Amino acid sequence: MKKFLTVTACICALFAVTGCSKKETAAKSTALTKDTIKVGFVYIGSVNDEGYTQAHDKGRLALEAEGIKTAYVENVPENADCEKAIRDLIDQGCNVIYTTSFGFMDWTIKVAADYPNVKFGHCSGYKRADNVSTYFGKAFQGRYLAGIVAGMKTAADKIGYVAAFPLPECIRGINAFTLGVQSVNPNATVEVIWTNTWYDPTKEKQAAMELLNKGCDVLEQHQDSTAAQIAAQEKGAYCIGYNVASPNAAPKAYLTAPLFHWDVFYLEDVHSILNGTWKSQAYWKGLENGMVTLDTLTPLCAPGTQEAVDKAQADIISGTNKIFTGPIEAQDGSVKIAAGTTLTDDEIWNMNWFVKGVIGNVPKN
């Protein structure tokens, strides 16, 4: 840059003064009001997927119910299409952008650097900037409660878990679920099959059927469709859903589901923008503020389940039960968390190992 001719520098300065930069004109540094704010969402799935994306879209609709303008792009792959979707939303006048899948992280950071006056939120990631927050719910707390439900229901002491990717997000959920199972049924195991996809009903159902054929009589999932729930019903087993309540998908099998309430975050975050208190943050909350809950238990649950769940939930909220407090053993029987020691949020966030009682493995790569 130092070797550029002086005349080139003058031309660049002229563009800056006259406001010809697309980056600067797209988002002027002015306080946003309810009339001027427009919130854009980038979704990995469909708003009618009966799962993850639909849960996020309920949050968007909560904003619209307050008179806030929104827009969204659905079915966006975790590749350069994400960058295009973000830029398209900004071109449509969006000055707040939420990208809702882990694989959107680097594209979000890239575009945010070009638009410093646009506020961004990236769901489930770890990269932030002055105008980029990260946000997620402590789903592992709901998973622990769901584990109690599964542990009290299984007759075979074999529970299956259809999981998306071997990321810390999925791993900590599997571990918390297993600890919940063990709290009421120490003899039960949780077998994991990875599908390496967030949403593929065919693959999800295949994995579910494999687990059911191995003798699992309750299924849990970290997937965006209801395919595993449908498989459980077809085989006369039971299931626990995820993201949104879905009892109608498998009414003869559905027990409950850990739920996200993204409206809690979206309303809080947008209100902070409007009142001028917004700042980049790593937002991670759970049962204590309603960001995560467990769905209403169905009559298919074992007797006494509601009481056990209620007690565990109260203990988690009060801090009496921090879930990842030792002694906790890893799969090989070694003490991973010493007695009296509790993992920090960072350690939970970056978890890459399985607790004892999980059947399956975390790929080294």
JSON list of N, CA and C in Angstrom, two decimals, residues 111-160:
[
{"chain": "A", "resi": 111, "resn": "VAL", "atom": "N", "xyz": [-18.06, -11.42, 6.58]},
{"chain": "A", "resi": 111, "resn": "VAL", "atom": "CA", "xyz": [-18.95, -10.34, 6.14]},
{"chain": "A", "resi": 111, "resn": "VAL", "atom": "C", "xyz": [-19.02, -9.24, 7.19]},
{"chain": "A", "resi": 112, "resn": "ALA", "atom": "N", "xyz": [-18.98, -9.60, 8.46]},
{"chain": "A", "resi": 112, "resn": "ALA", "atom": "CA", "xyz": [-19.05, -8.60, 9.53]},
{"chain": "A", "resi": 112, "resn": "ALA", "atom": "C", "xyz": [-17.90, -7.61, 9.45]},
{"chain": "A", "resi": 113, "resn": "ALA", "atom": "N", "xyz": [-16.75, -8.07, 8.99]},
{"chain": "A", "resi": 113, "resn": "ALA", "atom": "CA", "xyz": [-15.60, -7.17, 8.85]},
{"chain": "A", "resi": 113, "resn": "ALA", "atom": "C", "xyz": [-15.86, -6.10, 7.80]},
{"chain": "A", "resi": 114, "resn": "ASP", "atom": "N", "xyz": [-16.70, -6.42, 6.83]},
{"chain": "A", "resi": 114, "resn": "ASP", "atom": "CA", "xyz": [-17.03, -5.46, 5.77]},
{"chain": "A", "resi": 114, "resn": "ASP", "atom": "C", "xyz": [-18.12, -4.48, 6.18]},
{"chain": "A", "resi": 115, "resn": "TYR", "atom": "N", "xyz": [-18.89, -4.83, 7.20]},
{"chain": "A", "resi": 115, "resn": "TYR", "atom": "CA", "xyz": [-20.03, -4.00, 7.62]},
{"chain": "A", "resi": 115, "resn": "TYR", "atom": "C", "xyz": [-19.97, -3.75, 9.13]},
{"chain": "A", "resi": 116, "resn": "PRO", "atom": "N", "xyz": [-19.06, -2.89, 9.56]},
{"chain": "A", "resi": 116, "resn": "PRO", "atom": "CA", "xyz": [-18.86, -2.67, 11.01]},
{"chain": "A", "resi": 116, "resn": "PRO", "atom": "C", "xyz": [-20.06, -2.08, 11.72]},
{"chain": "A", "resi": 117, "resn": "ASN", "atom": "N", "xyz": [-21.01, -1.49, 11.00]},
{"chain": "A", "resi": 117, "resn": "ASN", "atom": "CA", "xyz": [-22.16, -0.88, 11.63]},
{"chain": "A", "resi": 117, "resn": "ASN", "atom": "C", "xyz": [-23.39, -1.79, 11.64]},
{"chain": "A", "resi": 118, "resn": "VAL", "atom": "N", "xyz": [-23.22, -3.00, 11.12]},
{"chain": "A", "resi": 118, "resn": "VAL", "atom": "CA", "xyz": [-24.29, -4.00, 11.22]},
{"chain": "A", "resi": 118, "resn": "VAL", "atom": "C", "xyz": [-23.98, -4.87, 12.43]},
{"chain": "A", "resi": 119, "resn": "LYS", "atom": "N", "xyz": [-24.99, -5.18, 13.22]},
{"chain": "A", "resi": 119, "resn": "LYS", "atom": "CA", "xyz": [-24.82, -6.06, 14.37]},
{"chain": "A", "resi": 119, "resn": "LYS", "atom": "C", "xyz": [-25.07, -7.50, 13.93]},
{"chain": "A", "resi": 120, "resn": "PHE", "atom": "N", "xyz": [-24.21, -8.41, 14.37]},
{"chain": "A", "resi": 120, "resn": "PHE", "atom": "CA", "xyz": [-24.32, -9.83, 14.00]},
{"chain": "A", "resi": 120, "resn": "PHE", "atom": "C", "xyz": [-24.40, -10.70, 15.25]},
{"chain": "A", "resi": 121, "resn": "GLY", "atom": "N", "xyz": [-25.11, -11.80, 15.13]},
{"chain": "A", "resi": 121, "resn": "GLY", "atom": "CA", "xyz": [-25.11, -12.84, 16.15]},
{"chain": "A", "resi": 121, "resn": "GLY", "atom": "C", "xyz": [-24.94, -14.17, 15.47]},
{"chain": "A", "resi": 122, "resn": "HIS", "atom": "N", "xyz": [-23.98, -14.96, 15.96]},
{"chain": "A", "resi": 122, "resn": "HIS", "atom": "CA", "xyz": [-23.77, -16.29, 15.38]},
{"chain": "A", "resi": 122, "resn": "HIS", "atom": "C", "xyz": [-24.09, -17.35, 16.42]},
{"chain": "A", "resi": 123, "resn": "CYS", "atom": "N", "xyz": [-24.94, -18.27, 16.06]},
{"chain": "A", "resi": 123, "resn": "CYS", "atom": "CA", "xyz": [-25.42, -19.29, 16.98]},
{"chain": "A", "resi": 123, "resn": "CYS", "atom": "C", "xyz": [-24.47, -20.48, 17.05]},
{"chain": "A", "resi": 124, "resn": "SER", "atom": "N", "xyz": [-24.04, -20.81, 18.25]},
{"chain": "A", "resi": 124, "resn": "SER", "atom": "CA", "xyz": [-23.28, -22.02, 18.61]},
{"chain": "A", "resi": 124, "resn": "SER", "atom": "C", "xyz": [-21.78, -21.93, 18.30]},
{"chain": "A", "resi": 125, "resn": "GLY", "atom": "N", "xyz": [-21.31, -20.81, 17.78]},
{"chain": "A", "resi": 125, "resn": "GLY", "atom": "CA", "xyz": [-19.89, -20.69, 17.47]},
{"chain": "A", "resi": 125, "resn": "GLY", "atom": "C", "xyz": [-19.08, -20.08, 18.59]},
{"chain": "A", "resi": 126, "resn": "TYR", "atom": "N", "xyz": [-17.81, -19.77, 18.27]},
{"chain": "A", "resi": 126, "resn": "TYR", "atom": "CA", "xyz": [-16.91, -19.23, 19.29]},
{"chain": "A", "resi": 126, "resn": "TYR", "atom": "C", "xyz": [-16.11, -18.02, 18.82]},
{"chain": "A", "resi": 127, "resn": "LYS", "atom": "N", "xyz": [-16.29, -17.59, 17.58]},
{"chain": "A", "resi": 127, "resn": "LYS", "atom": "CA", "xyz": [-15.57, -16.44, 17.07]},
{"chain": "A", "resi": 127, "resn": "LYS", "atom": "C", "xyz": [-16.43, -15.18, 17.19]},
{"chain": "A", "resi": 128, "resn": "ARG", "atom": "N", "xyz": [-15.83, -14.14, 17.78]},
{"chain": "A", "resi": 128, "resn": "ARG", "atom": "CA", "xyz": [-16.55, -12.88, 17.98]},
{"chain": "A", "resi": 128, "resn": "ARG", "atom": "C", "xyz": [-15.74, -11.72, 17.44]},
{"chain": "A", "resi": 129, "resn": "ALA", "atom": "N", "xyz": [-16.40, -10.57, 17.31]},
{"chain": "A", "resi": 129, "resn": "ALA", "atom": "CA", "xyz": [-15.76, -9.33, 16.91]},
{"chain": "A", "resi": 129, "resn": "ALA", "atom": "C", "xyz": [-16.52, -8.20, 17.58]},
{"chain": "A", "resi": 130, "resn": "ASP", "atom": "N", "xyz": [-16.08, -6.98, 17.37]},
{"chain": "A", "resi": 130, "resn": "ASP", "atom": "CA", "xyz": [-16.75, -5.84, 18.01]},
{"chain": "A", "resi": 130, "resn": "ASP", "atom": "C", "xyz": [-18.23, -5.78, 17.65]},
{"chain": "A", "resi": 131, "resn": "ASN", "atom": "N", "xyz": [-18.58, -6.24, 16.46]},
{"chain": "A", "resi": 131, "resn": "ASN", "atom": "CA", "xyz": [-19.98, -6.22, 16.02]},
{"chain": "A", "resi": 131, "resn": "ASN", "atom": "C", "xyz": [-20.57, -7.61, 15.86]},
{"chain": "A", "resi": 132, "resn": "VAL", "atom": "N", "xyz": [-19.92, -8.61, 16.46]},
{"chain": "A", "resi": 132, "resn": "VAL", "atom": "CA", "xyz": [-20.39, -10.00, 16.37]},
{"chain": "A", "resi": 132, "resn": "VAL", "atom": "C", "xyz": [-20.44, -10.63, 17.75]},
{"chain": "A", "resi": 133, "resn": "SER", "atom": "N", "xyz": [-21.63, -11.07, 18.15]},
{"chain": "A", "resi": 133, "resn": "SER", "atom": "CA", "xyz": [-21.81, -11.86, 19.36]},
{"chain": "A", "resi": 133, "resn": "SER", "atom": "C", "xyz": [-21.97, -13.33, 18.99]},
{"chain": "A", "resi": 134, "resn": "THR", "atom": "N", "xyz": [-21.78, -14.19, 19.96]},
{"chain": "A", "resi": 134, "resn": "THR", "atom": "CA", "xyz": [-22.18, -15.59, 19.82]},
{"chain": "A", "resi": 134, "resn": "THR", "atom": "C", "xyz": [-23.29, -15.86, 20.83]},
{"chain": "A", "resi": 135, "resn": "TYR", "atom": "N", "xyz": [-24.14, -16.82, 20.50]},
{"chain": "A", "resi": 135, "resn": "TYR", "atom": "CA", "xyz": [-25.24, -17.13, 21.41]},
{"chain": "A", "resi": 135, "resn": "TYR", "atom": "C", "xyz": [-25.63, -18.59, 21.28]},
{"chain": "A", "resi": 136, "resn": "PHE", "atom": "N", "xyz": [-26.08, -19.15, 22.40]},
{"chain": "A", "resi": 136, "resn": "PHE", "atom": "CA", "xyz": [-26.57, -20.53, 22.41]},
{"chain": "A", "resi": 136, "resn": "PHE", "atom": "C", "xyz": [-27.32, -20.77, 23.71]},
{"chain": "A", "resi": 137, "resn": "GLY", "atom": "N", "xyz": [-28.04, -21.87, 23.77]},
{"chain": "A", "resi": 137, "resn": "GLY", "atom": "CA", "xyz": [-28.72, -22.27, 24.99]},
{"chain": "A", "resi": 137, "resn": "GLY", "atom": "C", "xyz": [-28.00, -23.44, 25.62]},
{"chain": "A", "resi": 138, "resn": "LYS", "atom": "N", "xyz": [-28.07, -23.54, 26.95]},
{"chain": "A", "resi": 138, "resn": "LYS", "atom": "CA", "xyz": [-27.44, -24.66, 27.65]},
{"chain": "A", "resi": 138, "resn": "LYS", "atom": "C", "xyz": [-28.33, -25.90, 27.52]},
{"chain": "A", "resi": 139, "resn": "ALA", "atom": "N", "xyz": [-28.36, -26.40, 26.30]},
{"chain": "A", "resi": 139, "resn": "ALA", "atom": "CA", "xyz": [-29.22, -27.54, 26.01]},
{"chain": "A", "resi": 139, "resn": "ALA", "atom": "C", "xyz": [-28.84, -28.76, 26.83]},
{"chain": "A", "resi": 140, "resn": "PHE", "atom": "N", "xyz": [-27.57, -28.82, 27.27]},
{"chain": "A", "resi": 140, "resn": "PHE", "atom": "CA", "xyz": [-27.15, -29.98, 28.04]},
{"chain": "A", "resi": 140, "resn": "PHE", "atom": "C", "xyz": [-27.93, -30.10, 29.34]},
{"chain": "A", "resi": 141, "resn": "GLN", "atom": "N", "xyz": [-28.44, -28.98, 29.86]},
{"chain": "A", "resi": 141, "resn": "GLN", "atom": "CA", "xyz": [-29.26, -29.05, 31.07]},
{"chain": "A", "resi": 141, "resn": "GLN", "atom": "C", "xyz": [-30.58, -29.77, 30.78]},
{"chain": "A", "resi": 142, "resn": "GLY", "atom": "N", "xyz": [-31.20, -29.43, 29.66]},
{"chain": "A", "resi": 142, "resn": "GLY", "atom": "CA", "xyz": [-32.41, -30.13, 29.25]},
{"chain": "A", "resi": 142, "resn": "GLY", "atom": "C", "xyz": [-32.13, -31.58, 28.91]},
{"chain": "A", "resi": 143, "resn": "ARG", "atom": "N", "xyz": [-30.95, -31.84, 28.36]},
{"chain": "A", "resi": 143, "resn": "ARG", "atom": "CA", "xyz": [-30.56, -33.22, 28.04]},
{"chain": "A", "resi": 143, "resn": "ARG", "atom": "C", "xyz": [-30.47, -34.06, 29.32]},
{"chain": "A", "resi": 144, "resn": "TYR", "atom": "N", "xyz": [-29.92, -33.48, 30.38]},
{"chain": "A", "resi": 144, "resn": "TYR", "atom": "CA", "xyz": [-29.82, -34.20, 31.64]},
{"chain": "A", "resi": 144, "resn": "TYR", "atom": "C", "xyz": [-31.22, -34.62, 32.12]},
{"chain": "A", "resi": 145, "resn": "LEU", "atom": "N", "xyz": [-32.15, -33.68, 32.07]},
{"chain": "A", "resi": 145, "resn": "LEU", "atom": "CA", "xyz": [-33.52, -33.98, 32.48]},
{"chain": "A", "resi": 145, "resn": "LEU", "atom": "C", "xyz": [-34.13, -35.06, 31.58]},
{"chain": "A", "resi": 146, "resn": "ALA", "atom": "N", "xyz": [-33.87, -34.96, 30.28]},
{"chain": "A", "resi": 146, "resn": "ALA", "atom": "CA", "xyz": [-34.38, -35.97, 29.36]},
{"chain": "A", "resi": 146, "resn": "ALA", "atom": "C", "xyz": [-33.77, -37.34, 29.66]},
{"chain": "A", "resi": 147, "resn": "GLY", "atom": "N", "xyz": [-32.52, -37.35, 30.13]},
{"chain": "A", "resi": 147, "resn": "GLY", "atom": "CA", "xyz": [-31.88, -38.60, 30.51]},
{"chain": "A", "resi": 147, "resn": "GLY", "atom": "C", "xyz": [-32.60, -39.29, 31.66]},
{"chain": "A", "resi": 148, "resn": "ILE", "atom": "N", "xyz": [-33.10, -38.48, 32.59]},
{"chain": "A", "resi": 148, "resn": "ILE", "atom": "CA", "xyz": [-33.89, -39.04, 33.69]},
{"chain": "A", "resi": 148, "resn": "ILE", "atom": "C", "xyz": [-35.14, -39.73, 33.14]},
{"chain": "A", "resi": 149, "resn": "VAL", "atom": "N", "xyz": [-35.79, -39.07, 32.20]},
{"chain": "A", "resi": 149, "resn": "VAL", "atom": "CA", "xyz": [-36.99, -39.65, 31.58]},
{"chain": "A", "resi": 149, "resn": "VAL", "atom": "C", "xyz": [-36.66, -40.98, 30.91]},
{"chain": "A", "resi": 150, "resn": "ALA", "atom": "N", "xyz": [-35.58, -40.99, 30.12]},
{"chain": "A", "resi": 150, "resn": "ALA", "atom": "CA", "xyz": [-35.20, -42.21, 29.40]},
{"chain": "A", "resi": 150, "resn": "ALA", "atom": "C", "xyz": [-34.76, -43.31, 30.36]},
{"chain": "A", "resi": 151, "resn": "GLY", "atom": "N", "xyz": [-33.99, -42.94, 31.38]},
{"chain": "A", "resi": 151, "resn": "GLY", "atom": "CA", "xyz": [-33.48, -43.93, 32.32]},
{"chain": "A", "resi": 151, "resn": "GLY", "atom": "C", "xyz": [-34.57, -44.61, 33.11]},
{"chain": "A", "resi": 152, "resn": "MET", "atom": "N", "xyz": [-35.64, -43.88, 33.38]},
{"chain": "A", "resi": 152, "resn": "MET", "atom": "CA", "xyz": [-36.76, -44.46, 34.13]},
{"chain": "A", "resi": 152, "resn": "MET", "atom": "C", "xyz": [-37.69, -45.26, 33.22]},
{"chain": "A", "resi": 153, "resn": "LYS", "atom": "N", "xyz": [-37.62, -45.01, 31.92]},
{"chain": "A", "resi": 153, "resn": "LYS", "atom": "CA", "xyz": [-38.54, -45.70, 30.99]},
{"chain": "A", "resi": 153, "resn": "LYS", "atom": "C", "xyz": [-37.96, -46.98, 30.42]},
{"chain": "A", "resi": 154, "resn": "THR", "atom": "N", "xyz": [-36.66, -47.04, 30.17]},
{"chain": "A", "resi": 154, "resn": "THR", "atom": "CA", "xyz": [-36.09, -48.20, 29.49]},
{"chain": "A", "resi": 154, "resn": "THR", "atom": "C", "xyz": [-36.28, -49.47, 30.30]},
{"chain": "A", "resi": 155, "resn": "ALA", "atom": "N", "xyz": [-36.67, -50.52, 29.60]},
{"chain": "A", "resi": 155, "resn": "ALA", "atom": "CA", "xyz": [-36.77, -51.85, 30.22]},
{"chain": "A", "resi": 155, "resn": "ALA", "atom": "C", "xyz": [-35.55, -52.68, 29.88]},
{"chain": "A", "resi": 156, "resn": "ALA", "atom": "N", "xyz": [-34.93, -52.37, 28.73]},
{"chain": "A", "resi": 156, "resn": "ALA", "atom": "CA", "xyz": [-33.76, -53.13, 28.27]},
{"chain": "A", "resi": 156, "resn": "ALA", "atom": "C", "xyz": [-32.46, -52.59, 28.84]},
{"chain": "A", "resi": 157, "resn": "ASP", "atom": "N", "xyz": [-32.51, -51.42, 29.46]},
{"chain": "A", "resi": 157, "resn": "ASP", "atom": "CA", "xyz": [-31.31, -50.71, 29.93]},
{"chain": "A", "resi": 157, "resn": "ASP", "atom": "C", "xyz": [-30.37, -50.39, 28.77]},
{"chain": "A", "resi": 158, "resn": "LYS", "atom": "N", "xyz": [-30.95, -50.25, 27.58]},
{"chain": "A", "resi": 158, "resn": "LYS", "atom": "CA", "xyz": [-30.19, -49.89, 26.39]},
{"chain": "A", "resi": 158, "resn": "LYS", "atom": "C", "xyz": [-30.90, -48.74, 25.69]},
{"chain": "A", "resi": 159, "resn": "ILE", "atom": "N", "xyz": [-30.23, -47.61, 25.67]},
{"chain": "A", "resi": 159, "resn": "ILE", "atom": "CA", "xyz": [-30.81, -46.39, 25.08]},
{"chain": "A", "resi": 159, "resn": "ILE", "atom": "C", "xyz": [-29.96, -45.99, 23.89]},
{"chain": "A", "resi": 160, "resn": "GLY", "atom": "N", "xyz": [-30.61, -45.58, 22.81]},
{"chain": "A", "resi": 160, "resn": "GLY", "atom": "CA", "xyz": [-29.89, -45.17, 21.60]},
{"chain": "A", "resi": 160, "resn": "GLY", "atom": "C", "xyz": [-29.89, -43.67, 21.43]}
]
